[in-house]
Amino acid sequence: MLSRCIKTDPQTFAREHWGRAPLLSRSDALPRDFSDLLSAPTVDELLAERGVRAPFIRVAKEGEVVARDCYLGPAGFGAEMPDQVDSARVLNQFGSGATIVLQGLHRLWPPLIDFVRSMVDDLGHPVQANAYITPPDNRGFDAHYDVHDVFVLQIAGRKHWTVH
């Protein structure tokens, strides 16, 4: 799976990039896209039909995390699970410019479960998968850095990335 994500061979990646320097691999340099792993219909299914619960979802807008009660709710009449996605509330947040963060997809969505297992085999290192769904011309988080290596696989849309 690693070779699906990088434009160079795995040995060069390990020697020159892993833990050392960024590597930008544009989609036209890769063997295929990532639409089999996640898509807009997949996100809709996860939010509307799969019973996603906190902490597997967060919502952020303009650099601030949105309070959970703005997008979570009970599972139904008489249910004692107030941490499930209320898809209407999530859609309202998204419509107002908020970013939806689906966390731990390596535990929830079968194509990503398989993909992450293969990445772990290729890298010999723990891997997790999160998705950030941001409406056009909006931002969920301020510029930041991670203290671990990150693969950013852009599935759709456009975004200006600054990579250091």
XYZ file of C-alpha atoms in Angstrom:
164
model
C 0.000 0.000 0.000
C 2.891 2.358 0.626
C 3.750 2.445 -3.074
C 0.175 3.547 -3.730
C 0.817 6.723 -1.656
C 4.284 7.818 -2.763
C 5.847 8.737 -6.108
C 9.206 7.183 -5.285
C 10.242 3.637 -4.511
C 9.839 2.448 -0.893
C 13.602 2.143 -0.305
C 14.237 5.759 -1.343
C 11.273 6.867 0.735
C 12.625 5.053 3.810
C 16.144 6.388 3.322
C 15.391 10.009 2.384
C 11.917 10.894 3.672
C 10.512 8.761 6.502
C 11.142 10.775 9.674
C 13.445 13.146 7.763
C 11.965 15.277 5.009
C 8.577 15.867 3.399
C 7.644 14.211 0.134
C 4.930 15.646 -2.087
C 3.394 13.072 -4.401
C 0.788 14.659 -6.648
C -2.146 12.519 -7.723
C -1.018 12.395 -11.362
C 2.240 10.742 -10.207
C 0.434 7.994 -8.260
C -0.925 4.722 -9.631
C -4.570 5.523 -8.782
C -6.825 7.727 -6.688
C -8.175 6.932 -3.223
C -11.910 7.027 -3.923
C -12.165 3.332 -3.053
C -11.121 4.166 0.509
C -13.441 7.104 1.216
C -15.899 9.201 -0.775
C -18.727 11.660 -0.206
C -21.321 8.845 -0.271
C -19.197 6.927 2.267
C -19.136 9.925 4.593
C -22.915 10.243 4.240
C -23.332 6.559 5.084
C -21.048 6.773 8.112
C -22.880 9.817 9.470
C -26.468 8.859 8.642
C -26.556 5.071 8.891
C -23.613 3.602 10.805
C -24.244 4.968 14.303
C -20.939 6.811 14.630
C -20.384 7.934 18.207
C -17.998 10.241 20.003
C -15.018 10.163 20.150
C -15.036 8.950 16.526
C -16.340 12.345 15.402
C -15.349 15.933 16.102
C -16.452 19.164 14.478
C -14.316 22.314 14.160
C -14.810 25.765 12.707
C -12.382 28.641 12.220
C -9.764 27.076 14.481
C -12.105 26.135 17.338
C -13.592 22.765 18.260
C -17.410 22.902 18.273
C -19.207 21.762 21.444
C -20.414 18.151 21.186
C -24.030 19.003 21.978
C -24.115 20.947 18.684
C -23.796 17.740 16.613
C -24.427 14.758 18.927
C -27.627 13.505 20.464
C -29.417 10.443 21.831
C -29.827 7.307 19.748
C -33.614 7.502 19.789
C -36.603 7.514 22.089
C -35.607 6.184 25.498
C -31.989 5.613 24.480
C -29.309 6.316 27.053
C -26.547 6.980 24.508
C -26.222 10.763 24.120
C -22.956 10.497 22.186
C -24.272 9.424 18.770
C -24.202 11.514 15.636
C -27.307 13.561 14.980
C -26.971 13.714 11.197
C -29.259 16.745 10.880
C -27.109 18.658 13.369
C -23.916 17.606 11.604
C -25.348 18.715 8.263
C -26.305 22.055 9.812
C -22.759 22.512 11.145
C -21.256 21.572 7.792
C -23.631 23.956 6.019
C -22.403 26.765 8.248
C -18.770 26.075 7.283
C -17.621 23.587 9.911
C -15.166 20.762 9.286
C -16.260 17.231 10.149
C -13.463 15.079 11.563
C -13.997 11.334 11.432
C -11.413 9.775 13.737
C -10.282 6.189 13.983
C -11.649 5.131 10.606
C -9.129 2.275 10.715
C -11.528 0.739 13.261
C -14.824 1.598 11.533
C -14.715 1.423 7.748
C -13.700 -1.896 6.079
C -11.749 -0.439 3.112
C -9.670 1.673 5.506
C -9.260 -1.210 7.942
C -7.644 -3.246 5.148
C -5.629 -0.288 3.836
C -4.215 0.553 7.274
C -3.312 -3.082 7.983
C -1.340 -3.167 4.744
C 0.348 0.161 5.567
C 1.376 -1.233 8.967
C 2.902 -4.235 7.184
C 4.751 -1.974 4.718
C 5.986 0.534 7.304
C 6.479 -1.688 10.330
C 4.945 1.123 12.343
C 1.499 1.846 13.868
C -0.905 3.647 11.511
C -4.283 5.271 12.030
C -6.751 6.899 9.623
C -8.727 10.090 10.174
C -10.752 12.096 7.648
C -11.285 15.841 7.528
C -14.286 16.970 5.497
C -14.295 20.730 5.014
C -16.746 22.731 2.900
C -15.207 24.850 0.120
C -13.692 28.192 1.162
C -13.711 27.287 4.876
C -11.206 25.974 7.389
C -11.605 23.821 10.423
C -8.241 24.223 12.093
C -5.498 26.806 12.212
C -2.123 25.993 10.690
C -0.320 23.533 12.939
C 2.302 20.818 12.931
C 2.283 17.192 13.935
C 5.087 15.547 15.893
C 4.663 12.320 13.940
C 4.847 11.429 10.260
C 1.612 12.023 8.362
C 0.339 10.844 4.999
C -2.247 13.265 3.627
C -4.366 11.580 0.981
C -6.660 14.146 -0.575
C -9.755 12.378 -1.859
C -11.669 15.237 -3.471
C -11.846 18.988 -3.836
C -9.080 21.551 -3.709
C -6.906 22.794 -0.876
C -3.741 24.815 -0.591
C -1.257 22.795 1.455
C 1.898 24.198 2.986
C 4.240 21.356 3.856
C 7.444 21.860 5.848
